[in-house]
Amino acid sequence: RGGKMAANSLRKLGFIGLGLAAAGAVADQCLYNVWGGERAVIFDRLRQKVFPEAVGEGTHFIIPFFQTPNIFSVRSTPRSIPVLTGSKDLQNVDITLRILFRPEEKELPKIFKQYGTNYDDQILPSITTEVLKAVVAEFDASELITQREVVSQRVTELLVDRAKYFGIILDDISLTHLGFGREFTEAVERKQVSQQEAERARFVVEKAEQVKQAAIISSEGDSIAAEKLGKAFSEVGEGLVELRRLEAAEEIAALLARSKNIAYLPGSGQNLLLNIPP
């Protein structure tokens, strides 16, 4: 009798365990979580329709096997899109656009019905290519470089309007790369070399002009000095020449006096300088 009671108890525990497991499985199928920065769009298989409103954060109930939650991120997501197009002067332009995008919450059911959860792969490359081709065709290759800010602003205006039509919000748009074909790049390099050579030639010309001006100023100074010297001769006569002769004689006497090979002997009222060998 005791063994039979133990068997019944084990059987009851088994049924309870199976019931709990089944309840857990049903609960797992009936509940789903929507985390922060996400929204869920519910698809009802029974009625073959999408719920008209997206579901916010939290834990929510669905009918298992008949309703499916499709999770969308509503955070700003970065994406880079490269485009190869042509400028107004028929130059090849390799341009890359980086955008921060997110879906508009109230448009999520419409986005899911038309494009699915990978809507960005279907929408963003096509509208970005369309807008970039249209804008780049309005500018020459050189204008794309010198007026890059204007180009970026024009692309932003058109792309924001275009994305809004599909229920996408663009938080930031920037041109991260702008390249050109080999022919244009080589032409730009040649132009830069020519400009550098022109600057160097202008420097040489300016230097020669400065040397010329310095020579003219020096000649004018010498002419003025000669004119003043001639004027002094005419006014003073031979006095200035005699003064220069005395100054020269004084310098010569000083040099001879410091020499060891020369002695000074006074005699008969005249000064004698005798050169005595060592």
Coordinates of C-alpha atoms in Angstrom, one line a residue:
R1 CA 0.0 0.0 0.0
G2 CA 2.9 2.4 0.8
G3 CA 4.5 1.8 -2.6
K4 CA 1.2 2.5 -4.4
M5 CA 0.9 5.8 -2.6
A6 CA 4.4 6.8 -3.5
A7 CA 3.7 5.9 -7.2
N8 CA 0.5 8.1 -7.1
S9 CA 2.5 11.0 -5.6
L10 CA 5.2 10.7 -8.3
R11 CA 2.5 10.6 -11.0
K12 CA 0.8 13.8 -9.5
L13 CA 4.2 15.5 -9.5
G14 CA 4.8 14.6 -13.1
F15 CA 1.4 16.0 -14.1
I16 CA 2.2 19.2 -12.2
G17 CA 5.6 19.5 -13.9
L18 CA 4.0 18.9 -17.3
G19 CA 1.4 21.5 -16.5
L20 CA 3.9 24.1 -15.4
A21 CA 6.0 23.4 -18.5
A22 CA 3.0 23.8 -20.8
A23 CA 2.0 27.0 -18.9
G24 CA 5.6 28.3 -19.3
A25 CA 5.6 27.5 -23.0
V26 CA 2.2 29.2 -23.5
A27 CA 3.3 32.2 -21.5
D28 CA 6.5 32.5 -23.6
Q29 CA 4.4 32.4 -26.8
C30 CA 1.8 34.9 -25.4
L31 CA 4.2 37.5 -24.1
Y32 CA 6.9 39.6 -25.7
N33 CA 9.2 42.5 -24.7
V34 CA 9.8 45.8 -26.4
W35 CA 13.0 47.4 -25.1
G36 CA 13.9 51.0 -24.8
G37 CA 14.5 52.7 -28.2
E38 CA 12.3 50.1 -30.0
R39 CA 8.8 49.8 -31.3
A40 CA 6.8 46.8 -32.3
V41 CA 4.4 46.4 -35.3
I42 CA 1.9 43.5 -34.9
F43 CA 0.9 41.4 -37.8
D44 CA -2.4 39.4 -37.4
R45 CA -2.3 36.2 -39.5
L46 CA -5.9 35.4 -38.8
R47 CA -7.2 38.7 -40.3
Q48 CA -4.2 39.2 -42.6
K49 CA -3.7 42.8 -41.5
V50 CA -1.2 45.0 -39.6
F51 CA -2.3 46.8 -36.5
P52 CA -2.7 50.5 -37.2
E53 CA -0.5 51.7 -34.3
A54 CA 3.0 50.7 -33.2
V55 CA 3.5 49.3 -29.7
G56 CA 5.8 51.0 -27.2
E57 CA 8.2 49.8 -24.6
G58 CA 7.2 47.1 -22.1
T59 CA 5.9 43.6 -21.9
H60 CA 2.8 42.9 -24.0
F61 CA 0.4 40.1 -24.7
I62 CA -0.3 38.5 -28.1
I63 CA -2.3 35.6 -29.4
P64 CA 0.2 32.8 -30.1
F65 CA 0.6 31.5 -33.6
F66 CA -1.8 34.2 -35.0
Q67 CA -0.1 37.4 -34.1
T68 CA 3.6 38.2 -34.7
P69 CA 5.5 41.2 -33.3
N70 CA 8.0 42.9 -35.6
I71 CA 10.6 45.0 -33.8
F72 CA 11.9 48.3 -35.2
S73 CA 14.6 50.5 -33.7
V74 CA 13.7 54.2 -33.4
R75 CA 17.2 55.3 -32.4
S76 CA 19.3 57.4 -34.8
T77 CA 21.3 54.9 -36.9
P78 CA 24.3 55.9 -39.0
R79 CA 24.8 54.8 -42.6
S80 CA 27.3 55.7 -45.3
I81 CA 26.2 55.5 -49.0
P82 CA 28.7 55.9 -51.8
V83 CA 27.5 57.2 -55.2
L84 CA 29.4 57.5 -58.5
T85 CA 27.9 60.3 -60.7
G86 CA 28.9 63.1 -63.1
S87 CA 29.3 66.8 -62.7
K88 CA 28.1 69.6 -64.9
D89 CA 31.3 69.6 -66.9
L90 CA 31.1 65.8 -67.4
Q91 CA 33.7 64.9 -64.8
N92 CA 33.4 61.6 -62.9
V93 CA 32.6 62.3 -59.2
D94 CA 33.0 59.7 -56.4
I95 CA 31.0 61.0 -53.5
T96 CA 30.0 59.4 -50.1
L97 CA 27.2 60.6 -48.0
R98 CA 26.9 59.8 -44.3
I99 CA 23.4 60.1 -42.8
L100 CA 21.8 59.5 -39.3
F101 CA 18.2 58.2 -39.8
R102 CA 15.3 56.8 -37.8
P103 CA 11.7 55.9 -38.8
E104 CA 8.8 58.1 -37.9
E105 CA 6.9 56.2 -35.2
K106 CA 3.4 56.8 -36.5
E107 CA 4.5 55.7 -40.0
L108 CA 5.9 52.3 -38.8
P109 CA 2.8 50.2 -39.8
K110 CA 2.9 51.7 -43.3
I111 CA 6.6 51.2 -43.6
F112 CA 6.3 47.6 -42.5
K113 CA 3.4 46.9 -45.0
Q114 CA 5.3 48.3 -47.9
Y115 CA 9.0 47.6 -47.2
G116 CA 9.3 45.3 -44.2
T117 CA 11.8 45.5 -41.4
N118 CA 14.8 46.2 -43.7
Y119 CA 13.2 49.3 -45.1
D120 CA 16.5 51.3 -45.0
D121 CA 18.1 48.9 -47.5
Q122 CA 15.3 49.5 -49.9
I123 CA 14.7 53.2 -49.5
L124 CA 17.9 55.1 -48.5
P125 CA 20.3 54.0 -51.3
S126 CA 17.7 54.8 -54.0
I127 CA 16.7 58.3 -52.8
T128 CA 20.3 59.2 -51.9
T129 CA 21.5 58.3 -55.3
E130 CA 18.7 60.2 -56.9
V131 CA 19.3 63.4 -54.9
L132 CA 23.1 63.3 -55.3
K133 CA 22.9 62.8 -59.1
A134 CA 20.5 65.8 -59.4
V135 CA 22.6 68.1 -57.2
V136 CA 26.1 67.3 -58.5
A137 CA 24.9 67.8 -62.1
E138 CA 24.2 71.5 -61.2
F139 CA 27.9 72.2 -60.4
D140 CA 31.2 72.0 -62.2
A141 CA 34.0 69.9 -60.7
S142 CA 35.8 73.0 -59.4
E143 CA 32.6 74.4 -57.9
L144 CA 32.1 71.1 -56.0
I145 CA 35.4 71.8 -54.2
T146 CA 35.1 75.6 -53.7
Q147 CA 31.3 75.5 -52.9
R148 CA 31.2 72.3 -50.9
E149 CA 29.1 73.9 -48.1
V150 CA 26.5 75.1 -50.6
V151 CA 26.4 71.6 -52.2
S152 CA 26.0 70.0 -48.8
Q153 CA 23.1 72.3 -47.9
R154 CA 21.4 71.7 -51.2
V155 CA 21.7 67.9 -50.7
T156 CA 20.3 68.2 -47.2
E157 CA 17.3 70.1 -48.2
L158 CA 16.3 67.8 -51.0
L159 CA 17.1 64.6 -49.2
V160 CA 15.2 65.5 -46.0
D161 CA 12.1 66.2 -48.1
R162 CA 12.5 63.0 -50.1
A163 CA 12.9 60.9 -47.0
K164 CA 9.9 62.4 -45.3
Y165 CA 7.7 61.1 -48.0
F166 CA 8.7 57.5 -47.0
G167 CA 8.3 58.2 -43.2
I168 CA 12.0 58.5 -42.5
I169 CA 13.5 61.3 -40.4
L170 CA 17.1 62.3 -41.2
D171 CA 18.8 63.8 -38.1
D172 CA 22.2 64.6 -39.8
I173 CA 23.6 64.6 -43.3
S174 CA 27.3 65.1 -44.2
L175 CA 29.6 64.7 -47.2
T176 CA 32.4 62.6 -46.0
H177 CA 34.3 61.9 -49.3
L178 CA 34.5 63.8 -52.5
G179 CA 36.8 62.4 -55.2
F180 CA 37.3 62.9 -59.0
G181 CA 38.5 61.0 -62.0
R182 CA 42.2 60.6 -62.8
E183 CA 42.2 63.2 -65.6
F184 CA 40.7 65.9 -63.4
T185 CA 43.0 65.1 -60.5
E186 CA 46.1 65.3 -62.8
A187 CA 44.8 68.6 -64.2
V188 CA 44.5 70.0 -60.7
E189 CA 48.0 68.9 -59.8
R190 CA 49.4 70.6 -62.9
K191 CA 47.5 73.8 -62.1
Q192 CA 49.0 73.8 -58.6
V193 CA 52.5 73.3 -59.9
S194 CA 52.0 76.2 -62.4
Q195 CA 50.7 78.4 -59.6
Q196 CA 53.8 77.6 -57.5
E197 CA 56.1 78.3 -60.4
A198 CA 54.3 81.6 -61.0
E199 CA 54.7 82.6 -57.3
R200 CA 58.4 81.7 -57.5
A201 CA 58.9 83.8 -60.6
R202 CA 57.1 86.7 -59.0
F203 CA 59.3 86.4 -55.9
V204 CA 62.4 86.5 -58.2
V205 CA 61.1 89.6 -60.0
E206 CA 60.3 91.4 -56.7
K207 CA 63.8 90.6 -55.3
A208 CA 65.5 91.9 -58.5
E209 CA 63.4 95.1 -58.2
Q210 CA 64.4 95.5 -54.6
V211 CA 68.1 95.1 -55.5
K212 CA 67.6 97.7 -58.3
Q213 CA 66.0 100.1 -55.9
A214 CA 68.8 99.6 -53.4
A215 CA 71.5 100.3 -56.1
I216 CA 69.6 103.5 -57.1
I217 CA 69.4 104.7 -53.5
S218 CA 73.1 103.9 -53.0
S219 CA 74.1 105.8 -56.2
E220 CA 72.0 108.8 -55.1
G221 CA 73.7 108.7 -51.7
D222 CA 77.1 108.7 -53.3
S223 CA 76.1 111.6 -55.6
I224 CA 74.9 113.6 -52.7
A225 CA 78.1 112.9 -50.7
A226 CA 80.3 114.0 -53.6
E227 CA 78.2 117.1 -54.1
K228 CA 78.6 118.0 -50.4
L229 CA 82.3 117.3 -50.5
G230 CA 82.8 119.5 -53.6
K231 CA 80.8 122.2 -51.9
A232 CA 83.1 122.0 -48.8
F233 CA 86.2 122.2 -51.0
S234 CA 84.9 125.3 -52.7
E235 CA 84.0 127.0 -49.4
V236 CA 87.1 126.0 -47.3
G237 CA 89.7 125.8 -50.0
E238 CA 92.8 123.7 -49.2
G239 CA 92.1 123.7 -45.5
L240 CA 90.2 120.4 -45.6
V241 CA 93.0 118.7 -47.6
E242 CA 95.6 119.9 -45.1
L243 CA 93.4 118.6 -42.3
R244 CA 93.2 115.2 -43.9
R245 CA 97.0 115.2 -44.5
L246 CA 97.7 115.9 -40.8
E247 CA 95.3 113.2 -39.7
A248 CA 97.1 110.7 -42.0
A249 CA 100.5 111.8 -40.7
E250 CA 99.3 111.4 -37.1
E251 CA 98.2 107.8 -37.8
I252 CA 101.5 107.0 -39.5
A253 CA 103.5 108.4 -36.6
A254 CA 101.5 106.3 -34.2
L255 CA 102.1 103.1 -36.1
L256 CA 105.8 103.8 -36.4
A257 CA 106.1 104.6 -32.7
R258 CA 104.7 101.2 -31.8
S259 CA 107.1 99.3 -34.1
K260 CA 110.2 97.7 -32.4
N261 CA 112.4 98.2 -35.5
I262 CA 112.3 102.0 -35.6
A263 CA 114.0 104.4 -33.1
Y264 CA 113.4 108.2 -32.8
L265 CA 116.5 110.4 -32.5
P266 CA 116.1 114.2 -32.2
G267 CA 118.9 116.4 -33.6
S268 CA 119.7 119.8 -35.1
G269 CA 116.1 120.9 -34.8
Q270 CA 114.9 118.0 -37.1
N271 CA 113.3 114.8 -36.3
L272 CA 115.1 111.7 -37.6
L273 CA 113.7 108.3 -38.0
L274 CA 116.3 105.6 -38.4
N275 CA 115.6 102.1 -39.3
I276 CA 117.8 100.0 -37.0
P277 CA 117.9 96.3 -37.9
P278 CA 117.3 93.9 -35.0

